[in-house]
PDB file of C-alpha atoms in Angstrom:
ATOM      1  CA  UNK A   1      42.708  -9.009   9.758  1.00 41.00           C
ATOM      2  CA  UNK A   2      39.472  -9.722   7.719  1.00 45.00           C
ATOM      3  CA  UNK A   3      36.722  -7.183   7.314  1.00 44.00           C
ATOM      4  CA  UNK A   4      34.541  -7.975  10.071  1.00 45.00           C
ATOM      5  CA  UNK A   5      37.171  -7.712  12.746  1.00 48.00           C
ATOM      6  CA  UNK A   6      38.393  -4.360  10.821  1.00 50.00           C
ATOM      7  CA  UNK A   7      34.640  -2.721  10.196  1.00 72.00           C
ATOM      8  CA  UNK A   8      32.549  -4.347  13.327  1.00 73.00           C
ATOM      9  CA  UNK A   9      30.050  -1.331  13.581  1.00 76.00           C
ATOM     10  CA  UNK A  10      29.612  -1.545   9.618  1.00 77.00           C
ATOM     11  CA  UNK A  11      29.117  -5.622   9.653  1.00 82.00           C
ATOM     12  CA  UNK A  12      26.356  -4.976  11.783  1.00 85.00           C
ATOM     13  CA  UNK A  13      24.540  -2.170  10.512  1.00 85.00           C
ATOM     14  CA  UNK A  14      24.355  -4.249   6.935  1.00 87.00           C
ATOM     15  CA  UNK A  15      22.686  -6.832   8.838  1.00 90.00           C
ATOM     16  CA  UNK A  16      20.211  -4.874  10.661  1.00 90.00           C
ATOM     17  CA  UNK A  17      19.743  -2.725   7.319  1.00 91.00           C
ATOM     18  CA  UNK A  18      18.771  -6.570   5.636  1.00 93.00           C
ATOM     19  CA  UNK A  19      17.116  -7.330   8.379  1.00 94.00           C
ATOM     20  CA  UNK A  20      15.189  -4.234   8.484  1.00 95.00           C
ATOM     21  CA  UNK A  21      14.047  -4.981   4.451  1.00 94.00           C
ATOM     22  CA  UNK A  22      12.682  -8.225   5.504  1.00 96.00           C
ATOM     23  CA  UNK A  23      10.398  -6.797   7.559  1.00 97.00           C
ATOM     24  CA  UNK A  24       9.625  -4.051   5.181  1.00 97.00           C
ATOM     25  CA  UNK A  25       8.756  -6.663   2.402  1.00 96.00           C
ATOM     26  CA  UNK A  26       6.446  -8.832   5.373  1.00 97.00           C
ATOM     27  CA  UNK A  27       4.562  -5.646   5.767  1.00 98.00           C
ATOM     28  CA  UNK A  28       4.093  -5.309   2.286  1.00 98.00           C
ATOM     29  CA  UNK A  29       2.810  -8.927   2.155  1.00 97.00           C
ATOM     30  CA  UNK A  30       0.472  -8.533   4.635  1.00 98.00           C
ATOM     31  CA  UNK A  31      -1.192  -5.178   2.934  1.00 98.00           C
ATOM     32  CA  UNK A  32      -1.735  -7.331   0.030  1.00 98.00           C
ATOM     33  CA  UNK A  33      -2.904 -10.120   2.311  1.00 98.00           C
ATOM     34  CA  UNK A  34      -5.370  -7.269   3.393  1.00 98.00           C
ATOM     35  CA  UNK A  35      -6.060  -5.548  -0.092  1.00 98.00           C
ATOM     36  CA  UNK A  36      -6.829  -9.435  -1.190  1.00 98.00           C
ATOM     37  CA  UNK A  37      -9.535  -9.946   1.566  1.00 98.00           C
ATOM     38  CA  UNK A  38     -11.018  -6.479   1.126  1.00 98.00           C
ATOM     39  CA  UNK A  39     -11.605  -7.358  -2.851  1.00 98.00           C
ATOM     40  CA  UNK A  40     -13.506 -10.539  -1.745  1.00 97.00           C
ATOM     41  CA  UNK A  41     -15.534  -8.914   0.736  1.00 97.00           C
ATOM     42  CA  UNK A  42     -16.768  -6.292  -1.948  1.00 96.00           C
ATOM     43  CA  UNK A  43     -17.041  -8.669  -4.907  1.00 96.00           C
ATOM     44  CA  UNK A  44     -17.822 -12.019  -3.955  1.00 95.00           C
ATOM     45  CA  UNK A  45     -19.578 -10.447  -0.810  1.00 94.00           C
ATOM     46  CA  UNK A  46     -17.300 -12.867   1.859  1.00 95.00           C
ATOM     47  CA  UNK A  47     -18.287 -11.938   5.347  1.00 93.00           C
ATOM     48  CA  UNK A  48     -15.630 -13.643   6.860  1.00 95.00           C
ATOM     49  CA  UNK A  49     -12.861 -12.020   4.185  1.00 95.00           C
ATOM     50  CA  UNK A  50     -14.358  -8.601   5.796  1.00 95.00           C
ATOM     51  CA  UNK A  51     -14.098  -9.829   9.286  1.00 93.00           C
ATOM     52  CA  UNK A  52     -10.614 -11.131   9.112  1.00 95.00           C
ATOM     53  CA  UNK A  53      -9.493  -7.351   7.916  1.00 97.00           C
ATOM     54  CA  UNK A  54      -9.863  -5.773  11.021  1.00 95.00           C
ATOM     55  CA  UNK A  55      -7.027  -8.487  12.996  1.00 95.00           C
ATOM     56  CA  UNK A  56      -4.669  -8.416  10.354  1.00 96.00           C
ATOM     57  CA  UNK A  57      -4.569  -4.695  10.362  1.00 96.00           C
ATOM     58  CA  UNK A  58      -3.527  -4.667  13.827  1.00 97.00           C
ATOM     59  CA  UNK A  59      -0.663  -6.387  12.663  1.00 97.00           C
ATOM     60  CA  UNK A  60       0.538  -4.677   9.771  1.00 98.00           C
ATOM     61  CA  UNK A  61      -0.140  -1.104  12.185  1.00 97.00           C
ATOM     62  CA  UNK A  62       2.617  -3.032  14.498  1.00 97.00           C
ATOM     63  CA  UNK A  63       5.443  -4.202  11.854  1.00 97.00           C
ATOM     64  CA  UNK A  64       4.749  -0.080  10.725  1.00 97.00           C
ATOM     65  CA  UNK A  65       5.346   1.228  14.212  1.00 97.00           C
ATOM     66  CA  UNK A  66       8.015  -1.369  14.558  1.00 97.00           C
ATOM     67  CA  UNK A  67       9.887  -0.328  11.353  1.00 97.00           C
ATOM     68  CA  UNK A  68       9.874   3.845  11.845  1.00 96.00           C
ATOM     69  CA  UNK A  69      11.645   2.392  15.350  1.00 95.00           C
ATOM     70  CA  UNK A  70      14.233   0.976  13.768  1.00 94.00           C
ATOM     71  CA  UNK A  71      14.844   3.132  11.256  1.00 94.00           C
ATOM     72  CA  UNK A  72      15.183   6.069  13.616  1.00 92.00           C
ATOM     73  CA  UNK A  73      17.310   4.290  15.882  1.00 91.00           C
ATOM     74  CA  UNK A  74      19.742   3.274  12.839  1.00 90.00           C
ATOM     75  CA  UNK A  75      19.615   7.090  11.711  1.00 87.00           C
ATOM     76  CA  UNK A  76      20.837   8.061  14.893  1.00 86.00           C
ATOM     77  CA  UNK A  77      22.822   5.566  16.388  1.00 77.00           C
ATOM     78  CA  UNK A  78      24.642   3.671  13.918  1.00 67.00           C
ATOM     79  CA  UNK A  79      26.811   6.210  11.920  1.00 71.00           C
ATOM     80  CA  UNK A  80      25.087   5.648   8.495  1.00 75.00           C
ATOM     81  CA  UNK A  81      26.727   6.860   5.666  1.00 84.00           C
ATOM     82  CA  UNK A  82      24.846   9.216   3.284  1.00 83.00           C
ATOM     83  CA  UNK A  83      23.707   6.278   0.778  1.00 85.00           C
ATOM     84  CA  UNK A  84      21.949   4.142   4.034  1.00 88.00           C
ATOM     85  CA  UNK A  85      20.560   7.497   5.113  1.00 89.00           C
ATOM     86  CA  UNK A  86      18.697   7.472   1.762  1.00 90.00           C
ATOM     87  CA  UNK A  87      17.478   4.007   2.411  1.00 92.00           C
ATOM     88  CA  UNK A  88      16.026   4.544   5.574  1.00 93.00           C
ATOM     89  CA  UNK A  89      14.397   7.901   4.785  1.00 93.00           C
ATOM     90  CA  UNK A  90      12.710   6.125   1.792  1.00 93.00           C
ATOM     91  CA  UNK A  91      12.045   3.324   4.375  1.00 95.00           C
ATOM     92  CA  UNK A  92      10.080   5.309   6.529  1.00 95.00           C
ATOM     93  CA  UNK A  93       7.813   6.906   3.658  1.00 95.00           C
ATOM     94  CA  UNK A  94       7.137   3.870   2.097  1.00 95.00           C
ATOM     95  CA  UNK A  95       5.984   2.449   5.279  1.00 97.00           C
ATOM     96  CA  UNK A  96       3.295   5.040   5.505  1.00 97.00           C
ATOM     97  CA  UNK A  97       2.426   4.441   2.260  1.00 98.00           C
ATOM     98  CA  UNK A  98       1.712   0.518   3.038  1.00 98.00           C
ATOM     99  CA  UNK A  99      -0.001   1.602   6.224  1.00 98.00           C
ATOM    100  CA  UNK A 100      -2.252   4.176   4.057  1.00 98.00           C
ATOM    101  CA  UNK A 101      -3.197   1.460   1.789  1.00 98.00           C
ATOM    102  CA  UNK A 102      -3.730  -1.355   5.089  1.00 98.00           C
ATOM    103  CA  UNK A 103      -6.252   1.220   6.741  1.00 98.00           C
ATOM    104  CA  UNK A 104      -8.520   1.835   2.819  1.00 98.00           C
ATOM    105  CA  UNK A 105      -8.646  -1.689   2.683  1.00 98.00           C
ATOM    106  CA  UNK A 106      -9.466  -1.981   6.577  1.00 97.00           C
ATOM    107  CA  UNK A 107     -12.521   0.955   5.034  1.00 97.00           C
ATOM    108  CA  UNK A 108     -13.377  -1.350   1.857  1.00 98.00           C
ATOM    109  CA  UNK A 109     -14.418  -3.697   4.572  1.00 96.00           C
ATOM    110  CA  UNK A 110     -16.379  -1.648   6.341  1.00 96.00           C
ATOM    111  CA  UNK A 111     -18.192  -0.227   3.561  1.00 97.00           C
ATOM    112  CA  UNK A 112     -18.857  -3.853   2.155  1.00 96.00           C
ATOM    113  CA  UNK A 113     -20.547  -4.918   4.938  1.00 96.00           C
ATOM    114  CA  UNK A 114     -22.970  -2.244   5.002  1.00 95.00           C
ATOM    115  CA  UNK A 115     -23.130  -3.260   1.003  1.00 94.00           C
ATOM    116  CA  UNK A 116     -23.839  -6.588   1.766  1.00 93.00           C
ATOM    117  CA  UNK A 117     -28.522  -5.813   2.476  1.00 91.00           C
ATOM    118  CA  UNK A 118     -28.429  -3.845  -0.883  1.00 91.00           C
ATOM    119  CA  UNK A 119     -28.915  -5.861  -4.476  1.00 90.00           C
ATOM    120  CA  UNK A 120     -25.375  -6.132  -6.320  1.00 91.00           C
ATOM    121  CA  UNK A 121     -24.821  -2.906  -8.382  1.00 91.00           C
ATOM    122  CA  UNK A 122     -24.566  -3.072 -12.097  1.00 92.00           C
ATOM    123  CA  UNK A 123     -20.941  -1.121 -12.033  1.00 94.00           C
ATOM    124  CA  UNK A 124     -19.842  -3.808  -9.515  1.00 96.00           C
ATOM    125  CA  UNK A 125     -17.806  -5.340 -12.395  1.00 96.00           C
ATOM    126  CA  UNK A 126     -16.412  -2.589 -13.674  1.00 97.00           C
ATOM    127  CA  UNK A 127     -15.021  -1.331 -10.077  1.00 98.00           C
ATOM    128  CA  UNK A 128     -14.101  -5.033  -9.597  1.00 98.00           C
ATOM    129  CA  UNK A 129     -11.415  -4.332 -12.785  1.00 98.00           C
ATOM    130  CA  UNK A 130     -10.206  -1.155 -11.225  1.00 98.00           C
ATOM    131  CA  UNK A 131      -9.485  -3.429  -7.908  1.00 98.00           C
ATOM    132  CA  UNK A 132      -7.890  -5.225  -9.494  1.00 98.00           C
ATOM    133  CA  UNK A 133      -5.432  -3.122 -11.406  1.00 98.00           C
ATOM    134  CA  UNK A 134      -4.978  -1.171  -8.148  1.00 98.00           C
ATOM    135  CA  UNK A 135      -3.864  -4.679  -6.757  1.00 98.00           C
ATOM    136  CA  UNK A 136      -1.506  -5.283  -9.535  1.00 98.00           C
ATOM    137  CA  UNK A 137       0.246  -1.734  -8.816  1.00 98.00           C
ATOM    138  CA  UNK A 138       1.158  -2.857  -5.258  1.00 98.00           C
ATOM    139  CA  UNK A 139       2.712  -5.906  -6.180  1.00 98.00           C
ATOM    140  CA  UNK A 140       4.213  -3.922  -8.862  1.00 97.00           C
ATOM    141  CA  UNK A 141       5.425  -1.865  -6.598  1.00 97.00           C
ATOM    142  CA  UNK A 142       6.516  -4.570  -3.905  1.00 97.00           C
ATOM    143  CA  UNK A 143       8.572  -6.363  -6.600  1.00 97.00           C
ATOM    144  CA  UNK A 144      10.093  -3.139  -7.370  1.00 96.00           C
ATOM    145  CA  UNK A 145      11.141  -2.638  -3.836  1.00 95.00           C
ATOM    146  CA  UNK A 146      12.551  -6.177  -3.501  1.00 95.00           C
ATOM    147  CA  UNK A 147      14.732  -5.956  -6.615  1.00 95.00           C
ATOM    148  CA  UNK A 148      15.390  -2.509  -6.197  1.00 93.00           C
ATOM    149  CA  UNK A 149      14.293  -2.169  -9.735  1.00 95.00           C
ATOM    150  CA  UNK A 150      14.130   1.975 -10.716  1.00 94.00           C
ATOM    151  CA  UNK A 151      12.343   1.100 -14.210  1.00 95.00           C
ATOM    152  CA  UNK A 152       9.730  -0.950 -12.604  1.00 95.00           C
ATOM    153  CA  UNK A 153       9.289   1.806  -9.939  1.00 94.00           C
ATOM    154  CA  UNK A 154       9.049   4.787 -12.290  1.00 94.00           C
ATOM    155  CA  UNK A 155       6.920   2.561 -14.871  1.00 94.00           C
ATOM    156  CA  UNK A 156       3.996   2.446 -12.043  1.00 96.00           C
ATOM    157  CA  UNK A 157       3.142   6.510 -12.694  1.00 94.00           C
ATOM    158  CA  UNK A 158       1.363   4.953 -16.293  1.00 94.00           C
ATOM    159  CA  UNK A 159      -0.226   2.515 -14.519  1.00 95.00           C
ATOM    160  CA  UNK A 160      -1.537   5.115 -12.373  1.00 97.00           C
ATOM    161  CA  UNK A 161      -2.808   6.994 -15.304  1.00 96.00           C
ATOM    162  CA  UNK A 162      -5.196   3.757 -15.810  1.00 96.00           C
ATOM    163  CA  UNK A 163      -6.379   3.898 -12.633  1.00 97.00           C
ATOM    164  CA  UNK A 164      -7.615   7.604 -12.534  1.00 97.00           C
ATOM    165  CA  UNK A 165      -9.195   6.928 -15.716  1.00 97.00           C
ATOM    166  CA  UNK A 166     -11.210   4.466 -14.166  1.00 97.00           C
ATOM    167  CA  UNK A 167     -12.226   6.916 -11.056  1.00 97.00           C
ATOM    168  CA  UNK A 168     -13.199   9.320 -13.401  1.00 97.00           C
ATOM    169  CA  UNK A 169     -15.294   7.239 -15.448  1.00 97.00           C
ATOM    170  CA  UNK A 170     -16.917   5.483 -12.741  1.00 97.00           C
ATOM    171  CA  UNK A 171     -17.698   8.841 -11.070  1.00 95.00           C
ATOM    172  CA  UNK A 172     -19.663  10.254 -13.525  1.00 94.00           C
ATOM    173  CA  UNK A 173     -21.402   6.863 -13.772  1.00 92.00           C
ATOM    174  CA  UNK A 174     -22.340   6.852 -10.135  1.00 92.00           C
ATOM    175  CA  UNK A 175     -22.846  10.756 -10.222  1.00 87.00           C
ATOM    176  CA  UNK A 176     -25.480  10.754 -13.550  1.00 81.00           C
ATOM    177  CA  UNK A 177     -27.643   8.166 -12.281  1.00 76.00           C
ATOM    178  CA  UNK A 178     -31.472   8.856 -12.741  1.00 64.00           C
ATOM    179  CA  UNK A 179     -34.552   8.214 -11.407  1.00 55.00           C
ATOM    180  CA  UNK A 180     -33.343   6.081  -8.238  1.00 61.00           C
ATOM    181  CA  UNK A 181     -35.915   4.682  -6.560  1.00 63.00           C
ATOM    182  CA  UNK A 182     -35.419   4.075  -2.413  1.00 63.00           C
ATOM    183  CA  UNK A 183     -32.177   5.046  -0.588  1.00 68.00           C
ATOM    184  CA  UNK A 184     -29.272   6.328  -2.009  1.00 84.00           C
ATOM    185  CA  UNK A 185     -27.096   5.053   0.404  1.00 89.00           C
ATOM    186  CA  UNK A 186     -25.419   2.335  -2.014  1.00 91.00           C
ATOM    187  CA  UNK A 187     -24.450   5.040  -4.629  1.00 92.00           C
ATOM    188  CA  UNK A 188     -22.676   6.998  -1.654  1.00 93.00           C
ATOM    189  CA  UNK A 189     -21.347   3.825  -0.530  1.00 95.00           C
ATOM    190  CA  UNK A 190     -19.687   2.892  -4.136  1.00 96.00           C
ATOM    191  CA  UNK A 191     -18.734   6.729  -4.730  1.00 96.00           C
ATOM    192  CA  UNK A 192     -16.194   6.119  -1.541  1.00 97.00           C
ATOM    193  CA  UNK A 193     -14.985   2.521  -2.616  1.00 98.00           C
ATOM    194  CA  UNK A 194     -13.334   4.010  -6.404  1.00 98.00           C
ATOM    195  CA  UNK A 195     -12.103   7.072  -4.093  1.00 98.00           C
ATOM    196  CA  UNK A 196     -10.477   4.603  -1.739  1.00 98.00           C
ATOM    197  CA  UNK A 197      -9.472   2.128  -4.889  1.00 98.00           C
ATOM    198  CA  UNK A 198      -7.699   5.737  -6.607  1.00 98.00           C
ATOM    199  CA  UNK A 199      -5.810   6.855  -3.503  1.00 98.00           C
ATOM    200  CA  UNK A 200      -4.303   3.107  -2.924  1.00 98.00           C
ATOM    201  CA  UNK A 201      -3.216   2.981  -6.686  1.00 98.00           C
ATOM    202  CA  UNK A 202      -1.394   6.587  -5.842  1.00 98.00           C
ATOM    203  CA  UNK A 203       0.478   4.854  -2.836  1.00 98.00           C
ATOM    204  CA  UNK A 204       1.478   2.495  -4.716  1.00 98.00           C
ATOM    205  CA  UNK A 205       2.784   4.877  -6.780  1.00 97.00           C
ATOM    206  CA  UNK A 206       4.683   6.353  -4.218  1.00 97.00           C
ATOM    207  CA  UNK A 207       6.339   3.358  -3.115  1.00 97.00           C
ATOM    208  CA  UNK A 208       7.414   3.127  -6.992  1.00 96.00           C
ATOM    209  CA  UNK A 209       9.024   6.362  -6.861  1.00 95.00           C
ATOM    210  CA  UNK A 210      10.504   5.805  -3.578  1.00 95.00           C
ATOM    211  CA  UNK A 211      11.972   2.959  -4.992  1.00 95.00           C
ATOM    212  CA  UNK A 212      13.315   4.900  -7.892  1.00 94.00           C
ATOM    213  CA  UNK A 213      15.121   7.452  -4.930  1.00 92.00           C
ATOM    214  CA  UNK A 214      16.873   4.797  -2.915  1.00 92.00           C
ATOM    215  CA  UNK A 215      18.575   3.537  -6.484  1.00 91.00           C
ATOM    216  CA  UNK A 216      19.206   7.084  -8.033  1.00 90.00           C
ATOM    217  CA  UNK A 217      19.302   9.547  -5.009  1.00 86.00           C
ATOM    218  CA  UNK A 218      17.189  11.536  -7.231  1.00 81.00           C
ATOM    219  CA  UNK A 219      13.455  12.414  -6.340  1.00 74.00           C
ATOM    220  CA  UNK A 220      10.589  12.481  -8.893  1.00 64.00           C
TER     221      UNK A 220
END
């Protein structure tokens, strides 16, 4: 008798638990896909990359609602043992995580199309870099999850470090400026995109040390 015949119920649970990944990793795709557009609307000022947000967040809000489905419905109904447990619980955080970073981007959006009447800010550039490393963290952190790599989760916490660095700096930039002359409104506007850049570099983070728990079973 070979194993499928002997362990039916555990054949299929391994393929609903790969299956289950895929979709994880698609979801992380498409919050790049979204993080990607939300950097062009800001930086190269794309209308259309800031118009496109608001569909493809629909469908990363789906695959999340989809996944915390599934993953409930393998907690409870398929027997899991205590390792697949782990999995899915990390599952289901992560997802929020990737769902936290689809709706800042979703916000970068917004906030560069009420950018887009103003003259380009001289710190553009410098936020621009601290997109870009925040970027770099999530596909970190996506490569991470695909390889199931603890290192490469745990290493994202320094990266991290960078990235707060940057907030800080940039605040007191945008917090010290003198002498401004009409509305203030673009100051504001930039004082919300490195608070929304910071808190998508900590989700990433997250996902790194979720990463780190399904491998180890040990959190932090």
């Amino acid at each position: 008798m070979n194993s499928s015949q002997r362990y039916p119920e555990r054949i299929q649970l391994e393929r609903r638990l790969r299956r289950l990944e895929r979709d994880v990793l698609r979801m992380g795709a498409l919050v790049e896909q979204s993080f990607r557009l939300s950097h062009q609307s800001l930086f190269d000022r794309n209308l259309t990359a800031a118009q496109t947000i608001p569909v493809l967040d629909k469908h990363i809000d789906q695959l999340y609602r989809q996944i915390e489905l599934d993953c409930a419905t393998l907690m409870t109904l398929q027997a899991p043992v205590a390792q697949d447990m782990r999995l899915l619980s990390a599952y289901m955080q992560l997802v929020r995580d990737l769902e936290r970073i689809g709706d800042y981007a979703k916000d970068l959006a917004e906030i560069a199309i009420k950018l887009f009447p103003y003259p380009p800010s001289p710190y553009l550039p410098e936020i621009a870099v601290m997109s870009h490393q925040a970027q770099a963290m999530l596909a970190m952190s996506l490569v991470a999850l695909a390889d199931l790599d603890e290192v490469a989760g745990r290493q994202l916490k320094q990266e991290d470090d960078t990235v707060d660095t940057a907030y800080e700096t940039l605040y007191q930039h945008l917090a010290g400026q003198r002498d401004i002359k009409g509305v203030v409104e673009p100051i504001l506007l930039l004082g919300l995109v490195i608070r929304y850049l910071e808190r998508m570099a900590d989700h990433a983070t997250n996902i790194g040390q979720r990463v780190a728990y399904i491998v180890t079973g040990h959190r932090g």
